[in-house]
């Protein structure tokens, strides 16, 4: 059936005896004019011929425009409430009752009626807990029982707002509940610091609490709420929410923040830097780094501190304003300009050379001459060396390399131009790479170097 259709006793379609729903499969017995005699799984009768289809129509859906009840019958005087549907949900649709303005939809395997659905899809909305508080099984404050707790900052899907009781209906841990601590705006995550070594407990109450762990002085932890009666903070430690009485907003005096290792990444010094032995402005000297030198970041600590390695020395510096991704006078070379190769002498005057580097998302091709290799866009990486030059030597060196690399031409057009590239360690340098024109030439006629390494070409 193409849609919900009335069924009649004869081909005159004058006496209604029932109805057939959308997508119902029927047996066609005969056709008389504009009427068709059909048989369903239970009875037979006559319907309009144009309501039949040779193929089963696709399912139709309706979307919940706002949360509300669902009913057992289309007639309000005969129906009873049998559940709720929620904002943004989608349900299979069967028919619309215009007199009572209700859709018939399929919810949890049963056909029910709703007056809050429509064709137009709606995006899910979310709310955030502004502070830790209870959630309830009802919007009505007199009837409601607490059904759990929602913690500050928790993001939950939203259903509706009950203005009379000033509660949001939200989806928490797979259940729809009511809360008075949620709002559209996400609160800023707050932290606390352990002022001294102390214990962690499973609840705020001191009389019934059990010790579940310890916290070290200086530890920084996410905060949820403060229990003024028991004078304990609820904090998150190792993924679990616990209670303690040794935390506060301020860092302890003289605190050396703990260091957390990170995946190594490369950066360049924006000025002459002094490395310190610890992540503290009062810590001792650990070494120095010249402006423009590439360093490896190995760890981080609160307060914007990072642990860097430069050559054989390592120490702490503030990352902001002292380190940057791109080296304006850094050049990555991958062919005859590499150490020991035929044009290496061109690279003189550098203040640092980093070996065993790779340019990300590139490929290497060889064309015309064994020593002529070309860097193109690709899905892998290419072996390179990074040369760092000082502010004094860098500008003239880049001009020199621009002239050198522009010598090779094809059909009167240069094969290389200086371009910024990203290394696999996250840093960025200049290099000489194919143009869109020369890349097509190289990929069409050149030989792909699988290793991406000039030294391993055949």
Coordinates of C-alpha atoms in Angstrom, one line a residue:
X1 CA 0.0 0.0 0.0
X2 CA 1.2 3.5 -0.9
X3 CA -0.2 4.9 2.3
X4 CA -3.0 4.5 4.9
X5 CA -6.2 3.6 3.0
X6 CA -9.8 3.1 3.8
X7 CA -11.3 -0.3 2.8
X8 CA -14.9 -0.7 1.5
X9 CA -17.4 -3.5 1.2
X10 CA -17.8 -3.1 -2.6
X11 CA -16.4 -1.5 -5.7
X12 CA -18.7 1.5 -5.3
X13 CA -16.5 2.5 -2.4
X14 CA -19.5 3.7 -0.4
X15 CA -19.5 1.7 2.8
X16 CA -16.3 1.8 4.8
X17 CA -15.5 -1.5 6.6
X18 CA -11.9 -0.9 7.8
X19 CA -8.5 0.4 6.7
X20 CA -5.1 -0.8 5.5
X21 CA -1.8 0.7 6.7
X22 CA 1.2 2.1 4.7
X23 CA 3.5 -0.6 3.3
X24 CA 1.1 -3.5 4.0
X25 CA 1.5 -6.3 1.5
X26 CA -1.8 -7.3 -0.1
X27 CA -3.1 -9.8 -2.7
X28 CA -4.8 -8.2 -5.7
X29 CA -8.0 -10.2 -6.5
X30 CA -9.6 -8.0 -9.2
X31 CA -9.9 -4.5 -10.6
X32 CA -13.2 -2.7 -11.4
X33 CA -12.8 0.8 -12.7
X34 CA -11.0 2.9 -10.2
X35 CA -11.5 0.3 -7.4
X36 CA -9.4 -2.8 -6.6
X37 CA -10.4 -5.9 -4.7
X38 CA -7.7 -6.9 -2.3
X39 CA -7.0 -9.5 0.4
X40 CA -4.8 -8.9 3.5
X41 CA -3.6 -11.5 5.9
X42 CA -6.9 -11.2 7.9
X43 CA -9.8 -9.9 5.6
X44 CA -10.6 -8.6 2.1
X45 CA -12.3 -5.6 0.7
X46 CA -12.1 -2.8 -1.9
X47 CA -9.7 0.2 -2.0
X48 CA -8.9 2.9 -4.6
X49 CA -6.6 1.5 -7.3
X50 CA -4.2 4.4 -7.1
X51 CA -3.4 3.4 -3.5
X52 CA -1.7 0.2 -4.7
X53 CA 2.0 -0.2 -5.7
X54 CA 3.8 -3.1 -7.3
X55 CA 6.8 -2.5 -5.0
X56 CA 6.8 -1.9 -1.3
X57 CA 7.3 1.8 -0.6
X58 CA 10.3 3.0 1.4
X59 CA 9.8 3.5 5.1
X60 CA 8.8 7.0 6.2
X61 CA 10.1 8.7 9.3
X62 CA 9.2 11.5 11.6
X63 CA 11.4 13.4 14.0
X64 CA 10.6 14.5 17.5
X65 CA 10.5 18.3 17.5
X66 CA 10.2 18.5 21.3
X67 CA 10.1 15.9 24.1
X68 CA 6.6 14.7 25.0
X69 CA 4.3 11.8 25.8
X70 CA 3.1 9.1 23.5
X71 CA -0.4 7.6 23.5
X72 CA -2.2 4.4 23.0
X73 CA -4.9 5.9 20.6
X74 CA -5.3 8.7 18.1
X75 CA -8.4 10.0 19.9
X76 CA -7.5 11.9 23.0
X77 CA -10.7 10.9 24.8
X78 CA -9.9 7.2 24.4
X79 CA -6.1 7.2 24.8
X80 CA -3.8 6.8 27.7
X81 CA -0.1 7.9 28.1
X82 CA 2.2 4.9 27.4
X83 CA 5.7 6.5 27.5
X84 CA 7.8 9.5 26.3
X85 CA 9.8 10.4 23.2
X86 CA 12.6 12.9 23.2
X87 CA 13.9 15.8 21.2
X88 CA 15.8 14.8 18.0
X89 CA 14.8 11.1 18.0
X90 CA 13.6 9.5 14.7
X91 CA 10.8 7.0 14.4
X92 CA 9.2 5.0 11.6
X93 CA 5.9 6.7 10.6
X94 CA 2.7 5.0 9.4
X95 CA -0.1 7.6 9.2
X96 CA -1.3 11.1 10.3
X97 CA -4.7 11.6 11.9
X98 CA -5.7 15.1 10.9
X99 CA -8.7 15.3 13.2
X100 CA -6.7 14.7 16.4
X101 CA -3.4 16.0 14.9
X102 CA -1.4 13.0 15.9
X103 CA 1.2 10.9 14.0
X104 CA 1.3 7.1 14.4
X105 CA 4.9 6.0 14.9
X106 CA 6.8 2.9 15.9
X107 CA 8.4 3.1 19.3
X108 CA 10.2 0.1 20.8
X109 CA 8.3 -2.3 18.6
X110 CA 4.8 -0.9 19.2
X111 CA 2.7 1.5 17.1
X112 CA 1.7 4.5 19.2
X113 CA 0.5 8.1 18.7
X114 CA 2.4 11.4 19.2
X115 CA 1.7 15.1 18.7
X116 CA 5.3 16.3 18.9
X117 CA 6.7 14.8 15.6
X118 CA 7.2 16.2 12.2
X119 CA 8.9 15.5 8.8
X120 CA 11.8 18.0 9.5
X121 CA 14.8 16.5 11.2
X122 CA 16.2 18.3 14.2
X123 CA 19.7 18.3 15.6
X124 CA 20.4 16.9 19.0
X125 CA 21.0 19.6 21.7
X126 CA 23.2 19.3 24.7
X127 CA 23.5 20.8 28.1
X128 CA 26.3 21.0 30.7
X129 CA 26.2 20.6 34.4
X130 CA 27.2 24.0 35.9
X131 CA 27.8 22.4 39.3
X132 CA 27.6 18.9 40.8
X133 CA 24.0 18.1 41.8
X134 CA 21.2 15.5 41.9
X135 CA 19.2 14.1 39.1
X136 CA 15.6 13.1 39.5
X137 CA 13.0 10.7 38.1
X138 CA 10.4 13.5 37.6
X139 CA 10.2 17.2 36.9
X140 CA 7.7 17.8 39.7
X141 CA 9.7 18.6 42.8
X142 CA 7.0 17.2 45.2
X143 CA 6.9 13.8 43.5
X144 CA 10.5 13.5 42.4
X145 CA 13.0 11.0 43.9
X146 CA 16.7 11.4 43.4
X147 CA 17.9 9.0 40.8
X148 CA 21.6 9.8 40.8
X149 CA 24.2 12.6 40.6
X150 CA 25.6 14.7 37.7
X151 CA 29.0 16.2 38.1
X152 CA 30.1 19.7 37.1
X153 CA 31.1 19.9 33.5
X154 CA 29.3 16.7 32.4
X155 CA 27.9 17.1 28.8
X156 CA 24.5 15.4 28.4
X157 CA 21.9 15.2 25.6
X158 CA 18.9 17.5 26.2
X159 CA 15.2 16.6 25.9
X160 CA 13.1 19.5 27.2
X161 CA 12.8 22.3 29.7
X162 CA 10.1 22.3 32.4
X163 CA 9.6 26.0 33.1
X164 CA 7.2 25.4 36.0
X165 CA 9.8 23.3 37.9
X166 CA 12.9 24.8 36.3
X167 CA 14.4 21.5 35.4
X168 CA 15.9 20.1 32.2
X169 CA 15.2 16.6 31.0
X170 CA 18.6 15.1 30.1
X171 CA 20.1 11.7 29.1
X172 CA 22.5 10.6 31.7
X173 CA 24.1 7.1 31.6
X174 CA 21.5 5.8 29.2
X175 CA 18.5 7.1 31.3
X176 CA 16.3 10.1 30.9
X177 CA 16.3 12.1 34.1
X178 CA 15.6 15.6 35.3
X179 CA 18.2 18.1 36.6
X180 CA 18.3 21.7 37.8
X181 CA 22.0 22.2 37.5
X182 CA 22.3 22.2 33.7
X183 CA 22.6 25.0 31.1
X184 CA 23.6 25.5 27.5
X185 CA 27.1 26.9 28.2
X186 CA 29.9 24.6 29.2
X187 CA 31.5 25.7 32.4
X188 CA 35.3 26.3 32.4
X189 CA 37.1 23.2 33.8
X190 CA 38.5 24.0 37.2
X191 CA 41.5 22.4 39.0
X192 CA 42.8 22.1 42.5
X193 CA 46.3 21.5 43.9
X194 CA 47.2 19.1 46.7
X195 CA 48.7 21.3 49.4
X196 CA 50.4 18.3 51.1
X197 CA 50.4 14.5 50.9
X198 CA 47.0 13.2 51.9
X199 CA 44.3 10.6 51.6
X200 CA 41.4 10.0 49.1
X201 CA 38.0 8.8 50.2
X202 CA 34.9 7.3 48.5
X203 CA 32.5 9.9 49.9
X204 CA 32.4 13.3 51.5
X205 CA 31.0 12.2 54.8
X206 CA 33.8 11.7 57.4
X207 CA 31.8 9.2 59.5
X208 CA 31.2 6.6 56.7
X209 CA 34.0 7.3 54.3
X210 CA 36.6 4.6 53.3
X211 CA 40.1 5.4 52.2
X212 CA 40.6 4.6 48.5
X213 CA 44.0 6.0 47.9
X214 CA 46.5 8.8 48.4
X215 CA 47.5 12.1 46.7
X216 CA 50.9 13.7 46.7
X217 CA 51.6 17.3 47.4
X218 CA 51.6 19.5 44.3
X219 CA 49.3 17.2 42.3
X220 CA 47.0 19.1 40.0
X221 CA 43.5 17.5 39.7
X222 CA 40.2 18.3 38.1
X223 CA 37.6 19.6 40.5
X224 CA 33.9 19.0 40.6
X225 CA 32.4 20.4 43.9
X226 CA 33.1 21.5 47.5
X227 CA 31.2 19.9 50.4
X228 CA 31.1 22.7 52.9
X229 CA 29.7 20.5 55.7
X230 CA 32.5 18.0 55.6
X231 CA 35.1 20.5 54.1
X232 CA 36.1 18.2 51.3
X233 CA 36.6 18.7 47.6
X234 CA 35.4 16.2 45.0
X235 CA 38.2 15.7 42.6
X236 CA 39.2 13.3 39.7
X237 CA 42.2 11.1 40.3
X238 CA 43.3 8.4 37.8
X239 CA 39.9 8.6 36.1
X240 CA 37.8 8.2 39.3
X241 CA 35.9 10.8 41.3
X242 CA 37.0 10.8 45.0
X243 CA 37.0 13.2 48.0
X244 CA 39.9 14.8 49.8
X245 CA 40.5 17.5 52.4
X246 CA 44.1 18.5 51.3
X247 CA 43.3 20.4 48.0
X248 CA 43.0 24.1 47.3
X249 CA 42.9 26.5 44.3
X250 CA 46.4 27.8 44.8
X251 CA 49.7 26.0 44.1
X252 CA 51.7 25.2 47.2
X253 CA 54.6 27.5 47.8
X254 CA 57.8 26.4 46.1
X255 CA 56.1 23.7 44.1
X256 CA 58.0 22.0 41.3
X257 CA 55.3 20.7 39.0
X258 CA 55.5 17.1 37.9
X259 CA 56.8 16.4 34.4
X260 CA 54.8 14.4 31.9
X261 CA 56.6 12.7 28.9
X262 CA 55.2 13.5 25.4
X263 CA 55.8 12.1 22.0
X264 CA 59.0 13.9 20.8
X265 CA 58.4 16.9 18.4
X266 CA 60.6 19.5 16.9
X267 CA 60.7 23.2 17.4
X268 CA 63.0 26.2 16.7
X269 CA 64.4 28.7 19.3
X270 CA 62.9 32.2 18.7
X271 CA 65.8 33.8 20.7
X272 CA 68.9 32.8 22.7
X273 CA 67.6 30.5 25.4
X274 CA 68.7 29.5 28.9
X275 CA 67.7 25.9 29.8
X276 CA 67.0 25.2 33.5
X277 CA 67.4 22.0 35.5
X278 CA 63.8 22.0 36.7
X279 CA 60.5 23.6 35.5
X280 CA 60.9 26.5 37.8
X281 CA 62.3 30.1 37.3
X282 CA 64.4 29.5 40.4
X283 CA 66.1 26.3 39.1
X284 CA 69.7 26.1 38.2
X285 CA 71.3 26.6 34.8
X286 CA 71.4 23.5 32.5
X287 CA 72.7 24.9 29.2
X288 CA 72.0 27.4 26.5
X289 CA 70.5 27.3 23.0
X290 CA 71.2 29.8 20.2
X291 CA 68.4 31.5 18.3
X292 CA 67.3 29.5 15.2
X293 CA 68.6 26.2 16.6
X294 CA 66.2 23.2 16.3
X295 CA 65.4 21.4 19.6
X296 CA 63.4 18.3 20.5
X297 CA 60.5 18.7 23.0
X298 CA 60.4 15.6 25.2
X299 CA 58.1 16.5 28.1
X300 CA 55.8 19.1 29.6
X301 CA 55.0 20.5 33.0
X302 CA 52.3 22.8 34.4
X303 CA 52.9 26.5 33.9
X304 CA 53.8 26.2 30.2
X305 CA 57.2 24.5 30.8
X306 CA 58.7 22.0 28.4
X307 CA 61.7 19.9 28.6
X308 CA 63.9 20.2 25.5
X309 CA 67.0 18.4 24.1
X310 CA 69.6 20.2 22.1
X311 CA 72.6 18.1 21.2
X312 CA 73.8 16.3 24.3
X313 CA 72.2 18.8 26.8
X314 CA 68.6 19.0 28.0
X315 CA 66.6 21.3 30.3
X316 CA 63.5 23.3 30.8
X317 CA 62.2 26.4 29.1
X318 CA 58.8 28.1 28.7
X319 CA 57.3 27.1 25.4
X320 CA 55.3 30.2 24.6
X321 CA 57.3 32.9 22.8
X322 CA 60.5 30.9 23.0
X323 CA 59.8 28.1 20.6
X324 CA 58.1 28.0 17.2
X325 CA 57.1 25.4 14.6
X326 CA 58.7 27.1 11.5
X327 CA 62.4 27.8 11.1
X328 CA 62.6 30.8 8.8
X329 CA 66.2 30.1 8.0
X330 CA 66.0 26.3 8.1
X331 CA 66.4 24.3 4.9
X332 CA 65.6 20.6 4.4
X333 CA 67.6 19.0 1.6
X334 CA 67.2 15.5 0.2
X335 CA 69.5 15.0 -2.8
X336 CA 73.0 16.1 -3.9
X337 CA 73.1 18.8 -1.2
X338 CA 73.2 16.2 1.5
X339 CA 76.3 15.4 3.5
X340 CA 79.1 13.8 1.3
X341 CA 77.2 14.3 -2.0
X342 CA 78.3 16.2 -5.1
X343 CA 76.8 19.6 -4.2
X344 CA 77.3 19.5 -0.4
X345 CA 79.8 22.4 -0.5
X346 CA 76.9 24.7 -1.4
X347 CA 75.5 24.3 2.1
X348 CA 78.4 26.0 4.0
X349 CA 78.0 28.5 6.8
X350 CA 75.3 26.7 8.8
X351 CA 75.0 26.9 12.6
X352 CA 73.4 23.5 13.0
X353 CA 72.8 20.3 10.9
X354 CA 70.2 17.8 11.9
X355 CA 70.6 14.3 10.3
X356 CA 68.1 11.5 9.9
X357 CA 65.0 13.8 9.4
X358 CA 62.1 13.1 7.1
X359 CA 59.6 15.3 5.2
X360 CA 56.0 14.1 5.7
X361 CA 53.4 13.4 3.0
X362 CA 55.8 13.4 0.1
X363 CA 57.4 11.1 -2.5
X364 CA 60.8 11.0 -4.2
X365 CA 61.3 10.4 -8.0
X366 CA 64.4 10.2 -10.2
X367 CA 64.4 11.5 -13.8
X368 CA 66.9 11.9 -16.7
X369 CA 70.0 11.8 -14.5
X370 CA 70.9 9.5 -11.6
X371 CA 71.5 12.6 -9.4
X372 CA 68.4 14.4 -10.4
X373 CA 65.7 13.6 -7.8
X374 CA 62.4 15.4 -7.3
X375 CA 60.3 15.9 -4.2
X376 CA 56.5 15.7 -5.0
X377 CA 53.3 15.4 -3.0
X378 CA 52.7 11.9 -1.7
X379 CA 51.4 9.7 1.1
X380 CA 54.8 8.7 2.6
X381 CA 57.9 10.5 3.7
X382 CA 61.3 11.4 2.3
X383 CA 64.7 11.2 4.0
X384 CA 66.4 14.6 4.5
X385 CA 68.8 16.7 6.5
X386 CA 67.9 20.0 8.1
X387 CA 70.3 22.9 8.0
X388 CA 69.8 25.8 10.3
X389 CA 71.3 29.2 9.5
X390 CA 71.7 32.3 11.7
X391 CA 69.7 35.5 11.1
X392 CA 72.8 37.0 9.6
X393 CA 73.7 34.2 7.2
X394 CA 70.1 32.9 6.5
X395 CA 68.7 35.5 4.0
X396 CA 71.7 35.4 1.7
X397 CA 71.9 31.6 1.9
X398 CA 68.2 31.3 0.8
X399 CA 68.9 33.6 -2.2
X400 CA 71.9 31.5 -3.1
X401 CA 69.9 28.3 -3.0
X402 CA 67.0 29.9 -5.0
X403 CA 69.5 30.7 -7.8
X404 CA 71.1 27.2 -7.6
X405 CA 67.8 25.3 -7.7
X406 CA 66.3 27.4 -10.5
X407 CA 69.0 26.2 -13.0
X408 CA 67.2 23.0 -13.9
X409 CA 64.4 23.7 -16.4
X410 CA 62.1 21.7 -18.7
X411 CA 60.3 23.4 -21.6
X412 CA 61.6 26.7 -20.3
X413 CA 60.0 26.2 -16.9
X414 CA 61.8 25.7 -13.6
X415 CA 61.5 22.2 -12.0
X416 CA 61.9 23.3 -8.4
X417 CA 60.7 26.2 -6.2
X418 CA 61.3 26.9 -2.6
X419 CA 58.3 25.8 -0.5
X420 CA 57.4 25.3 3.2
X421 CA 57.1 21.6 4.2
X422 CA 56.2 19.8 7.4
X423 CA 58.6 17.3 8.9
X424 CA 57.5 14.0 10.5
X425 CA 58.5 15.5 13.9
X426 CA 56.0 18.4 13.5
X427 CA 58.5 21.1 12.7
X428 CA 58.5 23.1 9.4
X429 CA 61.3 24.1 7.1
X430 CA 62.0 25.4 3.6
X431 CA 62.8 22.9 0.9
X432 CA 62.9 22.7 -2.9
X433 CA 60.0 20.9 -4.3
X434 CA 58.3 20.3 -7.7
X435 CA 55.8 22.8 -9.1
X436 CA 52.3 21.5 -10.2
X437 CA 53.7 21.5 -13.8
X438 CA 56.9 19.6 -13.0
X439 CA 55.2 17.2 -10.6
X440 CA 53.1 16.0 -13.5
X441 CA 56.2 15.5 -15.7
X442 CA 58.1 13.7 -12.9
X443 CA 55.2 11.3 -12.0
X444 CA 54.5 10.6 -15.7
X445 CA 58.1 9.9 -16.8
X446 CA 60.2 9.4 -13.7
X447 CA 61.1 6.4 -11.5
X448 CA 59.6 6.3 -8.0
X449 CA 62.1 5.7 -5.2
X450 CA 60.2 3.5 -2.8
X451 CA 62.6 4.1 0.2
X452 CA 62.2 7.8 -0.2
X453 CA 66.0 8.0 0.4
X454 CA 68.4 9.5 -2.2
X455 CA 71.2 7.5 -0.7
X456 CA 69.4 4.2 -1.4
X457 CA 68.5 4.9 -5.0
X458 CA 69.8 2.4 -7.5

